[in-house]
Coordinates of N, CA and C and ligand atoms in Angstrom, one line a residue:
M1 N 0.8 -1.2 0.0 CA 0.0 0.0 0.0 C 0.9 1.3 0.0
A2 N 0.5 2.2 -0.8 CA 1.2 3.5 -0.9 C 0.9 4.3 0.4
K3 N 1.9 5.0 0.9 CA 1.7 5.8 2.1 C 0.7 6.9 1.7
A4 N -0.1 7.3 2.8 CA -1.1 8.4 2.5 C -0.5 9.7 2.2
S5 N -1.0 10.5 1.3 CA -0.5 11.8 1.0 C -1.7 12.7 0.9
T6 N -1.5 14.0 1.2 CA -2.6 14.9 1.2 C -3.0 15.3 -0.2
K7 N -2.0 15.4 -1.1 CA -2.3 15.8 -2.5 C -1.7 14.8 -3.4
R8 N -2.6 14.4 -4.4 CA -2.1 13.4 -5.4 C -1.1 13.9 -6.3
P9 N 0.1 13.3 -6.4 CA 1.1 13.8 -7.3 C 0.7 13.8 -8.7
T10 N 1.3 14.7 -9.5 CA 1.0 14.7 -11.0 C 2.3 14.5 -11.7
L11 N 2.4 13.6 -12.6 CA 3.5 13.4 -13.4 C 3.3 13.9 -14.8
W12 N 4.1 14.8 -15.3 CA 4.0 15.3 -16.7 C 5.1 14.5 -17.5
G13 N 4.7 14.0 -18.6 CA 5.7 13.2 -19.4 C 5.3 13.1 -20.9
L14 N 6.2 12.4 -21.6 CA 5.9 12.1 -23.0 C 5.8 10.6 -23.0
H15 N 4.6 10.1 -23.4 CA 4.3 8.7 -23.1 C 5.4 7.7 -23.8
Y16 N 6.0 8.2 -24.9 CA 6.9 7.3 -25.6 C 8.4 7.6 -25.2
S17 N 8.6 8.6 -24.3 CA 10.0 8.9 -24.0 C 10.6 8.0 -23.0
P18 N 11.8 7.5 -23.3 CA 12.5 6.6 -22.3 C 12.7 7.3 -21.0
W19 N 12.9 8.6 -20.9 CA 13.1 9.3 -19.7 C 11.8 9.2 -18.8
T20 N 10.7 9.5 -19.5 CA 9.4 9.4 -18.8 C 9.2 8.0 -18.3
E21 N 9.6 7.0 -19.1 CA 9.3 5.6 -18.7 C 10.1 5.2 -17.5
K22 N 11.3 5.8 -17.3 CA 12.1 5.5 -16.1 C 11.3 6.0 -14.9
A23 N 10.8 7.2 -14.9 CA 10.0 7.7 -13.8 C 8.7 7.0 -13.6
R24 N 8.0 6.6 -14.6 CA 6.7 5.9 -14.4 C 7.0 4.5 -13.8
W25 N 8.0 3.9 -14.3 CA 8.3 2.5 -13.8 C 8.6 2.6 -12.3
A26 N 9.4 3.6 -11.9 CA 9.8 3.7 -10.5 C 8.6 4.0 -9.7
L27 N 7.7 4.9 -10.2 CA 6.5 5.2 -9.4 C 5.6 4.0 -9.4
D28 N 5.5 3.2 -10.5 CA 4.6 2.0 -10.5 C 5.1 0.9 -9.6
V29 N 6.4 0.6 -9.6 CA 6.8 -0.5 -8.7 C 6.6 -0.1 -7.2
N30 N 6.6 1.2 -7.0 CA 6.4 1.7 -5.6 C 5.0 1.9 -5.3
E31 N 4.1 1.6 -6.3 CA 2.6 1.7 -6.1 C 2.2 3.1 -5.7
V32 N 2.8 4.1 -6.2 CA 2.5 5.5 -5.9 C 1.2 5.8 -6.7
D33 N 0.2 6.5 -6.0 CA -1.0 6.9 -6.7 C -0.8 8.3 -7.3
Y34 N -0.6 8.4 -8.6 CA -0.4 9.7 -9.2 C -1.2 9.8 -10.5
R35 N -1.4 11.1 -10.9 CA -2.1 11.4 -12.1 C -1.0 11.6 -13.2
Y36 N -1.3 11.2 -14.5 CA -0.4 11.3 -15.6 C -0.9 12.4 -16.5
R37 N -0.1 13.3 -17.0 CA -0.5 14.3 -18.0 C 0.5 14.3 -19.1
E38 N 0.0 14.4 -20.3 CA 0.9 14.3 -21.5 C 1.4 15.7 -21.8
H39 N 2.7 15.9 -21.9 CA 3.4 17.1 -22.3 C 3.4 17.2 -23.9
L40 N 3.3 18.4 -24.4 CA 3.4 18.6 -25.9 C 4.7 19.4 -26.1
P41 N 5.7 18.8 -26.7 CA 6.9 19.6 -27.0 C 6.6 20.8 -27.8
M42 N 7.4 21.9 -27.6 CA 7.2 23.1 -28.3 C 6.0 23.9 -27.7
I43 N 4.8 23.4 -27.8 CA 3.6 24.1 -27.3 C 3.6 24.2 -25.8
G44 N 4.1 23.1 -25.1 CA 4.1 23.1 -23.7 C 5.4 23.7 -23.1
E45 N 6.3 24.2 -23.9 CA 7.6 24.7 -23.4 C 7.5 25.8 -22.3
L46 N 6.6 26.7 -22.5 CA 6.6 27.8 -21.5 C 6.1 27.4 -20.1
P47 N 5.0 26.7 -20.1 CA 4.6 26.2 -18.7 C 5.7 25.3 -18.1
L48 N 6.3 24.5 -18.9 CA 7.4 23.6 -18.4 C 8.5 24.4 -17.8
R49 N 8.9 25.4 -18.5 CA 10.0 26.3 -18.0 C 9.6 26.9 -16.7
W50 N 8.3 27.3 -16.6 CA 7.8 27.9 -15.4 C 7.9 26.9 -14.2
H51 N 7.4 25.7 -14.4 CA 7.3 24.7 -13.4 C 8.7 24.3 -12.9
T52 N 9.7 24.5 -13.8 CA 11.1 24.0 -13.5 C 12.0 25.2 -13.3
R53 N 11.4 26.3 -12.9 CA 12.2 27.6 -12.9 C 13.4 27.5 -11.9
S54 N 13.4 26.6 -10.9 CA 14.5 26.5 -10.0 C 15.6 25.6 -10.5
R55 N 15.5 25.1 -11.8 CA 16.6 24.3 -12.3 C 17.9 25.0 -12.5
D56 N 19.0 24.3 -12.6 CA 20.3 25.0 -12.7 C 20.3 25.7 -14.1
K57 N 21.2 26.8 -14.1 CA 21.3 27.6 -15.3 C 21.9 26.7 -16.5
G58 N 21.3 26.8 -17.6 CA 21.8 26.0 -18.8 C 21.2 24.7 -18.9
V59 N 20.4 24.2 -17.9 CA 19.7 22.9 -18.0 C 18.4 23.1 -18.7
P60 N 18.1 22.4 -19.8 CA 16.8 22.6 -20.4 C 15.6 22.1 -19.5
A61 N 14.5 22.8 -19.7 CA 13.3 22.3 -19.0 C 12.8 21.1 -19.7
S62 N 12.6 20.0 -18.9 CA 12.3 18.7 -19.6 C 11.3 18.0 -18.8
V63 N 10.7 16.9 -19.4 CA 9.9 16.0 -18.7 C 10.7 14.7 -18.7
P64 N 10.5 13.8 -17.7 CA 9.4 13.8 -16.7 C 9.6 14.9 -15.7
L65 N 8.4 15.3 -15.2 CA 8.3 16.4 -14.2 C 7.2 15.9 -13.2
L66 N 7.7 15.7 -11.9 CA 6.7 15.3 -10.9 C 6.4 16.5 -10.0
L67 N 5.1 16.8 -9.9 CA 4.7 17.9 -9.0 C 3.9 17.2 -7.8
D68 N 4.4 17.5 -6.6 CA 3.7 16.9 -5.5 C 3.8 17.9 -4.3
E69 N 3.3 17.5 -3.1 CA 3.2 18.5 -2.0 C 4.6 19.1 -1.6
A70 N 5.7 18.4 -2.0 CA 7.0 18.9 -1.6 C 7.5 19.9 -2.7
G71 N 6.9 20.0 -3.8 CA 7.4 20.9 -4.9 C 7.5 20.1 -6.2
S72 N 8.5 20.6 -7.0 CA 8.6 20.0 -8.4 C 9.9 19.2 -8.4
H73 N 9.9 18.0 -9.1 CA 11.0 17.2 -9.2 C 11.2 16.9 -10.7
G74 N 12.3 17.5 -11.3 CA 12.4 17.6 -12.7 C 13.4 16.7 -13.4
D75 N 13.7 15.6 -12.7 CA 14.7 14.7 -13.3 C 14.3 13.3 -13.0
S76 N 14.6 12.4 -13.9 CA 14.0 11.0 -13.8 C 14.6 10.3 -12.5
E77 N 15.9 10.5 -12.2 CA 16.4 9.8 -11.0 C 15.9 10.5 -9.8
Q78 N 15.7 11.8 -9.8 CA 15.1 12.5 -8.6 C 13.7 11.9 -8.4
I79 N 13.0 11.7 -9.5 CA 11.6 11.2 -9.3 C 11.6 9.8 -8.8
A80 N 12.6 9.0 -9.3 CA 12.6 7.6 -8.8 C 12.9 7.6 -7.3
R81 N 13.8 8.4 -6.9 CA 14.1 8.5 -5.5 C 12.9 9.0 -4.7
R82 N 12.2 9.9 -5.2 CA 11.0 10.5 -4.6 C 9.9 9.3 -4.5
A83 N 9.9 8.5 -5.6 CA 8.9 7.4 -5.6 C 9.1 6.5 -4.4
E84 N 10.4 6.3 -4.1 CA 10.7 5.4 -3.0 C 10.2 5.9 -1.7
L85 N 10.1 7.2 -1.5 CA 9.6 7.9 -0.3 C 8.1 7.9 -0.3
L86 N 7.5 8.3 -1.5 CA 6.1 8.4 -1.6 C 5.3 7.1 -1.5
G87 N 6.0 6.0 -2.0 CA 5.3 4.7 -2.1 C 5.8 3.8 -1.1
K88 N 5.8 2.5 -1.5 CA 6.1 1.4 -0.5 C 7.6 1.2 -0.2
G89 N 8.4 1.9 -0.9 CA 9.9 1.7 -0.7 C 10.3 0.4 -1.2
F90 N 10.2 0.2 -2.5 CA 10.6 -1.0 -3.2 C 12.0 -1.4 -3.0
G91 N 12.9 -0.4 -2.9 CA 14.3 -0.7 -2.8 C 15.1 -0.6 -4.1
L92 N 14.8 0.4 -4.9 CA 15.4 0.5 -6.2 C 16.9 1.0 -6.1
F93 N 17.3 1.5 -4.9 CA 18.6 2.0 -4.7 C 19.3 1.2 -3.6
P94 N 19.7 0.0 -3.9 CA 20.2 -0.8 -2.8 C 21.5 -0.3 -2.1
E95 N 21.6 -0.4 -0.8 CA 22.8 0.1 -0.1 C 24.0 -0.7 -0.7
G96 N 25.1 0.0 -0.9 CA 26.3 -0.6 -1.4 C 26.3 -0.7 -2.9
G97 N 25.2 -0.3 -3.5 CA 25.2 -0.4 -5.0 C 25.5 1.0 -5.7
D98 N 25.9 2.0 -4.9 CA 26.0 3.3 -5.5 C 27.0 3.5 -6.7
A99 N 28.1 2.8 -6.6 CA 29.1 3.0 -7.6 C 28.6 2.3 -8.9
T100 N 28.0 1.1 -8.8 CA 27.5 0.4 -10.0 C 26.4 1.3 -10.6
L101 N 25.5 1.8 -9.7 CA 24.4 2.6 -10.2 C 24.9 3.8 -10.9
A102 N 25.8 4.5 -10.3 CA 26.3 5.7 -11.0 C 26.9 5.4 -12.3
E103 N 27.7 4.3 -12.4 CA 28.3 3.9 -13.7 C 27.2 3.7 -14.8
W104 N 26.2 2.9 -14.4 CA 25.2 2.5 -15.4 C 24.3 3.7 -15.8
T105 N 24.0 4.5 -14.8 CA 23.2 5.7 -15.0 C 23.9 6.6 -16.1
E106 N 25.2 6.8 -15.9 CA 25.9 7.7 -16.8 C 26.0 7.0 -18.2
R107 N 26.3 5.7 -18.2 CA 26.3 5.1 -19.6 C 25.0 5.1 -20.3
A108 N 23.9 4.8 -19.5 CA 22.6 4.8 -20.1 C 22.2 6.1 -20.6
Q109 N 22.5 7.2 -19.8 CA 22.1 8.6 -20.2 C 22.8 8.9 -21.5
A110 N 24.1 8.6 -21.6 CA 24.9 8.9 -22.9 C 24.2 8.1 -24.0
A111 N 23.9 6.8 -23.8 CA 23.3 6.0 -24.8 C 21.9 6.7 -25.3
L112 N 21.2 7.1 -24.3 CA 19.9 7.8 -24.7 C 20.1 9.0 -25.5
E113 N 21.1 9.7 -25.2 CA 21.4 11.0 -26.0 C 21.8 10.6 -27.5
H114 N 22.6 9.5 -27.6 CA 23.0 9.1 -28.9 C 21.7 8.6 -29.7
A115 N 20.9 7.8 -29.0 CA 19.7 7.3 -29.6 C 18.8 8.4 -30.0
R116 N 18.6 9.4 -29.2 CA 17.7 10.6 -29.5 C 18.2 11.2 -30.8
A117 N 19.5 11.4 -30.9 CA 20.0 12.1 -32.1 C 19.6 11.3 -33.4
L118 N 19.7 9.9 -33.3 CA 19.3 9.1 -34.4 C 17.8 9.1 -34.7
V119 N 17.0 9.1 -33.6 CA 15.6 9.1 -33.8 C 15.1 10.4 -34.4
I120 N 15.7 11.5 -34.0 CA 15.4 12.8 -34.5 C 15.7 12.9 -36.0
H121 N 16.9 12.4 -36.3 CA 17.4 12.4 -37.7 C 16.4 11.6 -38.6
A122 N 16.1 10.4 -38.1 CA 15.2 9.5 -38.9 C 13.8 10.1 -39.0
T123 N 13.4 10.8 -38.0 CA 12.0 11.4 -38.0 C 12.0 12.5 -39.1
T124 N 13.1 13.3 -39.2 CA 13.0 14.4 -40.2 C 13.1 13.8 -41.6
Q125 N 13.5 12.5 -41.7 CA 13.5 11.9 -43.1 C 12.3 11.1 -43.4
S126 N 11.3 11.0 -42.5 CA 10.2 10.1 -42.7 C 8.9 10.9 -42.7
D127 N 8.2 11.1 -43.8 CA 6.9 11.8 -43.9 C 5.9 11.1 -43.0
L128 N 5.9 9.7 -43.1 CA 4.9 9.0 -42.4 C 5.1 9.1 -40.9
A129 N 6.3 9.0 -40.4 CA 6.6 9.1 -39.0 C 6.1 10.5 -38.5
Q130 N 6.3 11.5 -39.3 CA 5.9 12.9 -38.9 C 4.4 12.9 -38.8
I131 N 3.7 12.3 -39.8 CA 2.2 12.3 -39.7 C 1.8 11.5 -38.5
E132 N 2.4 10.4 -38.2 CA 2.0 9.6 -37.1 C 2.2 10.3 -35.7
S133 N 3.2 11.3 -35.7 CA 3.5 11.9 -34.4 C 2.5 13.1 -34.1
L134 N 1.7 13.4 -35.1 CA 0.7 14.5 -34.8 C -0.3 14.1 -33.7
P135 N -0.8 15.0 -32.9 CA -1.8 14.6 -31.9 C -3.0 13.9 -32.5
P136 N -3.6 12.9 -31.8 CA -4.7 12.2 -32.4 C -5.9 13.1 -32.8
A137 N -6.0 14.2 -32.1 CA -7.1 15.2 -32.4 C -7.0 15.8 -33.8
V138 N -5.9 15.7 -34.4 CA -5.8 16.3 -35.8 C -6.5 15.4 -36.8
P139 N -7.5 15.9 -37.5 CA -8.4 15.1 -38.4 C -7.6 14.5 -39.5
S140 N -7.9 13.3 -40.0 CA -7.1 12.6 -40.9 C -6.9 13.4 -42.2
L141 N -7.9 14.1 -42.7 CA -7.8 14.9 -43.9 C -6.7 16.0 -43.8
M142 N -6.4 16.4 -42.6 CA -5.4 17.5 -42.4 C -4.0 17.0 -42.0
R143 N -3.9 15.7 -41.8 CA -2.7 15.2 -41.2 C -1.5 15.4 -42.2
R144 N -1.7 15.0 -43.4 CA -0.6 15.1 -44.4 C -0.1 16.6 -44.5
S145 N -1.0 17.5 -44.6 CA -0.6 18.9 -44.8 C 0.0 19.5 -43.5
M146 N -0.2 18.8 -42.4 CA 0.3 19.4 -41.1 C 1.6 18.7 -40.7
R147 N 2.2 17.9 -41.5 CA 3.4 17.1 -41.1 C 4.6 18.0 -40.8
G148 N 4.6 19.2 -41.5 CA 5.6 20.2 -41.2 C 5.7 20.6 -39.8
V149 N 4.6 20.6 -39.1 CA 4.6 21.0 -37.6 C 5.4 19.9 -36.9
A150 N 5.2 18.7 -37.2 CA 5.9 17.6 -36.5 C 7.4 17.7 -36.8
R151 N 7.7 18.0 -38.1 CA 9.2 18.2 -38.5 C 9.8 19.3 -37.7
R152 N 9.1 20.4 -37.5 CA 9.6 21.5 -36.7 C 9.8 21.1 -35.3
G153 N 8.9 20.3 -34.8 CA 9.0 19.8 -33.4 C 10.3 19.0 -33.2
A154 N 10.6 18.1 -34.2 CA 11.8 17.3 -34.1 C 13.1 18.2 -34.2
R155 N 13.0 19.2 -35.0 CA 14.2 20.1 -35.1 C 14.3 20.9 -33.8
F156 N 13.2 21.3 -33.3 CA 13.2 22.0 -32.0 C 13.9 21.2 -30.9
L157 N 13.6 19.9 -30.8 CA 14.2 19.0 -29.8 C 15.7 18.9 -30.1
A158 N 16.0 18.8 -31.4 CA 17.5 18.6 -31.7 C 18.3 19.8 -31.2
R159 N 17.7 21.0 -31.5 CA 18.4 22.2 -31.0 C 18.4 22.3 -29.5
K160 N 17.3 22.0 -28.9 CA 17.2 22.2 -27.4 C 18.2 21.3 -26.7
Y161 N 18.3 20.0 -27.2 CA 19.2 19.1 -26.5 C 20.6 18.9 -27.1
G162 N 20.8 19.8 -28.1 CA 22.2 19.8 -28.7 C 22.5 18.5 -29.4
A163 N 21.4 17.8 -30.0 CA 21.7 16.5 -30.7 C 22.3 16.8 -32.0
D164 N 23.3 16.1 -32.4 CA 24.0 16.3 -33.7 C 23.5 15.2 -34.6
P165 N 22.5 15.5 -35.4 CA 22.0 14.4 -36.3 C 22.9 14.1 -37.5
S166 N 24.0 14.8 -37.6 CA 24.9 14.5 -38.7 C 25.9 13.4 -38.4
A167 N 26.2 13.2 -37.1 CA 27.2 12.3 -36.7 C 26.6 10.9 -36.5
L168 N 26.0 10.4 -37.6 CA 25.2 9.2 -37.5 C 26.1 8.0 -37.1
D169 N 27.2 7.8 -37.8 CA 28.1 6.7 -37.5 C 28.6 6.6 -36.0
E170 N 28.9 7.8 -35.6 CA 29.4 7.9 -34.2 C 28.3 7.5 -33.2
H171 N 27.1 8.0 -33.4 CA 26.0 7.6 -32.5 C 25.8 6.1 -32.6
E172 N 25.8 5.5 -33.7 CA 25.5 4.1 -33.9 C 26.6 3.3 -33.2
R173 N 27.9 3.7 -33.4 CA 29.0 3.0 -32.7 C 28.9 3.1 -31.2
A174 N 28.5 4.3 -30.7 CA 28.4 4.4 -29.2 C 27.3 3.5 -28.7
L175 N 26.2 3.3 -29.5 CA 25.1 2.4 -29.0 C 25.6 1.0 -29.1
Q176 N 26.3 0.6 -30.1 CA 26.9 -0.8 -30.2 C 27.7 -1.0 -28.9
E177 N 28.6 -0.1 -28.6 CA 29.5 -0.2 -27.4 C 28.7 -0.4 -26.1
F178 N 27.7 0.4 -26.0 CA 26.8 0.3 -24.8 C 26.2 -1.1 -24.7
C179 N 25.7 -1.6 -25.8 CA 25.0 -2.9 -25.8 C 26.1 -4.0 -25.5
S180 N 27.3 -3.9 -26.0 CA 28.3 -4.9 -25.7 C 28.7 -4.9 -24.2
A181 N 28.8 -3.7 -23.7 CA 29.2 -3.6 -22.2 C 28.0 -4.2 -21.4
L182 N 26.8 -3.9 -21.8 CA 25.6 -4.4 -21.0 C 25.5 -5.9 -21.1
A183 N 25.7 -6.4 -22.3 CA 25.7 -7.9 -22.5 C 26.7 -8.6 -21.6
K184 N 27.9 -8.0 -21.6 CA 29.0 -8.5 -20.7 C 28.5 -8.6 -19.3
A185 N 28.0 -7.4 -18.8 CA 27.6 -7.3 -17.4 C 26.5 -8.3 -17.1
L186 N 25.6 -8.5 -18.1 CA 24.4 -9.4 -17.8 C 24.7 -10.9 -18.0
A187 N 26.0 -11.2 -18.4 CA 26.3 -12.6 -18.5 C 26.3 -13.2 -17.2
R188 N 26.5 -12.4 -16.1 CA 26.5 -12.9 -14.7 C 25.1 -13.2 -14.2
G189 N 24.1 -12.6 -14.8 CA 22.7 -12.8 -14.3 C 21.9 -11.7 -14.8
D190 N 20.5 -11.7 -14.5 CA 19.6 -10.7 -15.1 C 19.6 -9.4 -14.4
H191 N 20.4 -9.2 -13.3 CA 20.3 -7.9 -12.6 C 21.7 -7.4 -12.5
L192 N 21.8 -6.0 -12.5 CA 23.1 -5.4 -12.5 C 23.6 -5.2 -11.0
I193 N 22.7 -5.1 -10.1 CA 23.1 -5.0 -8.7 C 22.3 -6.0 -7.9
E194 N 23.1 -6.8 -7.1 CA 22.5 -7.9 -6.4 C 21.7 -8.8 -7.3
D195 N 20.7 -9.5 -6.7 CA 20.0 -10.4 -7.5 C 18.5 -10.0 -7.6
R196 N 18.3 -8.6 -7.7 CA 17.0 -8.1 -7.7 C 16.9 -6.8 -8.6
L197 N 15.7 -6.5 -8.9 CA 15.4 -5.3 -9.8 C 15.9 -4.0 -9.0
S198 N 16.7 -3.2 -9.7 CA 17.2 -1.9 -9.2 C 17.0 -0.9 -10.2
Y199 N 17.3 0.4 -9.8 CA 17.2 1.5 -10.8 C 18.2 1.3 -11.9
A200 N 19.3 0.6 -11.6 CA 20.3 0.4 -12.7 C 19.8 -0.4 -13.8
D201 N 19.0 -1.5 -13.5 CA 18.3 -2.3 -14.5 C 17.4 -1.4 -15.3
M202 N 16.6 -0.6 -14.6 CA 15.6 0.3 -15.3 C 16.3 1.2 -16.3
V203 N 17.3 1.9 -15.9 CA 17.9 2.9 -16.8 C 18.5 2.2 -18.1
C204 N 19.0 1.0 -17.9 CA 19.6 0.3 -19.0 C 18.5 -0.2 -19.9
A205 N 17.4 -0.8 -19.3 CA 16.3 -1.3 -20.1 C 15.7 -0.2 -21.0
V206 N 15.5 1.0 -20.4 CA 14.9 2.1 -21.2 C 15.8 2.6 -22.3
A207 N 17.1 2.5 -22.0 CA 18.1 2.9 -23.1 C 18.0 1.9 -24.2
V208 N 17.8 0.6 -23.9 CA 17.6 -0.4 -24.9 C 16.3 -0.2 -25.7
N209 N 15.2 0.3 -25.0 CA 14.0 0.6 -25.6 C 14.2 1.7 -26.7
A210 N 15.1 2.6 -26.5 CA 15.4 3.6 -27.5 C 16.0 3.1 -28.8
M211 N 16.4 1.8 -28.8 CA 17.0 1.2 -30.0 C 16.1 0.2 -30.6
N212 N 15.0 -0.2 -29.9 CA 14.0 -1.1 -30.4 C 12.9 -1.1 -29.3
P213 N 11.8 -0.3 -29.6 CA 10.8 -0.1 -28.6 C 10.1 -1.5 -28.2
P214 N 9.7 -1.6 -26.9 CA 9.0 -2.8 -26.5 C 7.7 -2.9 -27.3
A215 N 7.2 -4.1 -27.3 CA 6.0 -4.4 -28.2 C 4.8 -3.5 -28.0
H216 N 4.6 -3.1 -26.7 CA 3.4 -2.3 -26.5 C 3.4 -0.9 -27.0
L217 N 4.6 -0.4 -27.3 CA 4.8 1.0 -27.8 C 4.7 1.0 -29.3
F218 N 4.0 2.1 -29.8 CA 3.9 2.4 -31.3 C 3.3 1.2 -32.0
R219 N 2.3 0.5 -31.3 CA 1.7 -0.7 -31.9 C 1.1 -0.4 -33.3
H220 N 0.4 0.8 -33.4 CA -0.3 1.2 -34.6 C 0.4 2.3 -35.3
K221 N 1.7 2.4 -35.1 CA 2.5 3.4 -35.7 C 3.8 2.8 -36.3
P222 N 3.6 2.1 -37.4 CA 4.8 1.3 -38.0 C 6.0 2.2 -38.4
A223 N 5.7 3.4 -38.9 CA 6.8 4.3 -39.3 C 7.5 4.8 -38.1
T224 N 6.8 5.1 -37.1 CA 7.4 5.6 -35.8 C 8.3 4.5 -35.2
R225 N 7.8 3.3 -35.2 CA 8.5 2.1 -34.7 C 9.8 2.0 -35.5
G226 N 9.7 2.2 -36.9 CA 10.9 2.2 -37.7 C 11.9 3.2 -37.3
V227 N 11.5 4.5 -37.1 CA 12.5 5.5 -36.8 C 13.2 5.2 -35.4
W228 N 12.5 4.5 -34.6 CA 13.1 4.2 -33.2 C 13.9 2.8 -33.2
T229 N 14.0 2.2 -34.4 CA 14.6 0.9 -34.4 C 16.0 0.9 -35.1
R230 N 17.0 0.4 -34.4 CA 18.4 0.3 -35.0 C 18.6 -1.1 -35.3
E231 N 18.3 -1.5 -36.6 CA 18.3 -2.9 -37.0 C 19.6 -3.6 -36.7
A232 N 20.8 -2.9 -37.1 CA 22.1 -3.6 -37.0 C 22.4 -3.9 -35.5
I233 N 21.9 -3.0 -34.6 CA 22.2 -3.3 -33.2 C 21.3 -4.4 -32.7
V234 N 20.1 -4.4 -33.1 CA 19.1 -5.5 -32.7 C 19.7 -6.8 -33.2
E235 N 20.2 -6.9 -34.4 CA 20.8 -8.1 -34.9 C 22.1 -8.5 -34.1
A236 N 22.9 -7.5 -33.8 CA 24.2 -7.8 -33.1 C 24.0 -8.3 -31.7
H237 N 22.9 -7.8 -31.0 CA 22.8 -8.1 -29.5 C 21.4 -8.6 -29.2
P238 N 21.0 -9.8 -29.7 CA 19.7 -10.3 -29.4 C 19.5 -10.6 -27.9
E239 N 20.7 -10.9 -27.2 CA 20.6 -11.2 -25.8 C 20.1 -10.0 -25.0
V240 N 20.6 -8.8 -25.4 CA 20.2 -7.6 -24.7 C 18.7 -7.3 -24.8
F241 N 18.2 -7.5 -26.0 CA 16.7 -7.3 -26.2 C 15.9 -8.3 -25.6
A242 N 16.4 -9.6 -25.6 CA 15.7 -10.6 -24.9 C 15.6 -10.4 -23.4
W243 N 16.7 -9.8 -22.8 CA 16.8 -9.5 -21.4 C 15.7 -8.4 -21.1
R244 N 15.7 -7.4 -22.0 CA 14.7 -6.3 -21.8 C 13.3 -6.8 -21.7
D245 N 13.0 -7.8 -22.7 CA 11.7 -8.3 -22.7 C 11.4 -9.1 -21.4
R246 N 12.4 -9.9 -20.9 CA 12.2 -10.7 -19.7 C 11.9 -9.7 -18.5
L247 N 12.7 -8.6 -18.5 CA 12.5 -7.7 -17.4 C 11.1 -7.0 -17.4
Y248 N 10.7 -6.7 -18.6 CA 9.3 -6.1 -18.8 C 8.2 -7.1 -18.4
A249 N 8.4 -8.3 -18.8 CA 7.4 -9.3 -18.5 C 7.3 -9.5 -17.0
R250 N 8.5 -9.6 -16.3 CA 8.5 -9.9 -14.9 C 8.2 -8.7 -14.0
H251 N 8.7 -7.5 -14.4 CA 8.6 -6.4 -13.5 C 7.8 -5.2 -14.0
R252 N 7.2 -5.3 -15.1 CA 6.5 -4.2 -15.6 C 5.1 -4.6 -16.0
G253 N 4.8 -5.9 -16.0 CA 3.5 -6.4 -16.3 C 3.2 -6.1 -17.8
L254 N 4.2 -6.1 -18.6 CA 3.9 -5.8 -20.1 C 4.5 -6.9 -20.9
Ligands
LIG301 N1 17.4 15.1 -17.0 C1 16.2 14.8 -17.5 C2 16.2 14.7 -19.1 C3 14.9 14.4 -19.6 C4 14.8 14.6 -21.1 O1 15.8 14.7 -21.8 N2 13.5 14.8 -21.6 C5 13.2 15.0 -23.0 C6 12.9 13.7 -23.6 S1 13.0 13.8 -25.4 C7 12.0 16.0 -23.1 O2 11.5 16.5 -22.1 N3 11.6 16.3 -24.3 C8 10.4 17.2 -24.5 C9 10.7 18.6 -24.4 O3 11.8 19.1 -24.2 O4 9.7 19.4 -24.7 C10 15.8 13.5 -16.9 O5 16.6 12.5 -16.8 O6 14.6 13.4 -16.5

């Protein structure tokens, strides 16, 4: 049972974003009762900046963003730690696991940034993915003519996060290296710290999602699934994707 709270927390996120997924997963395993709200890049930028106005200089306003009685928590790891306090205290940050956790958090964050650059590049090249990314409220007759809005959204994110969509080989190589290192670490067992699910497993699994989304994502958006899929990496590291699927089946109910 989640601990009682006077105000129900609200999580703002992007449902397909791996960063949002880290926060949701941590809130869910902790059985925190929260409301979810979908952020719209570009359009939601100003309110997002306002809610995260206490962030450090130079840090972009981003989701996931958790608003609760203690204030705003604007970073996925901060939210996961908060989830441990708000909820049942699952134990995502085991004592003695700090060094391993810091190492994988850093590697997974770098992998996510490389993956984001590739997704943005692929999105700008795919008319269909741009159409699929428009909000469902846009009527079908208008979707094709409005795909430029989605393309502007992708370029906006590239500028905001400093993604370099021209260094395609470098991004791909970095992702291959991340998967090789992860496969090596997982050869000892399914968990990176002790023999149980921790935040280190979560950050790596969501980084893997950014190279090949789990089955429940983009089910009816084949072009979007395509821009998020790195075929060569999926072929080179089937064990890593099989691990992600096992983790999701056992610990995410998906
Ligand atoms: N430090 C943040 C980074 C999150 C992040 O990069 N979020 C991006 C995901 S693409 C985002 O908010 N994009 C939407 C926007 O900037 O409007 C965390 O780990 O939570």
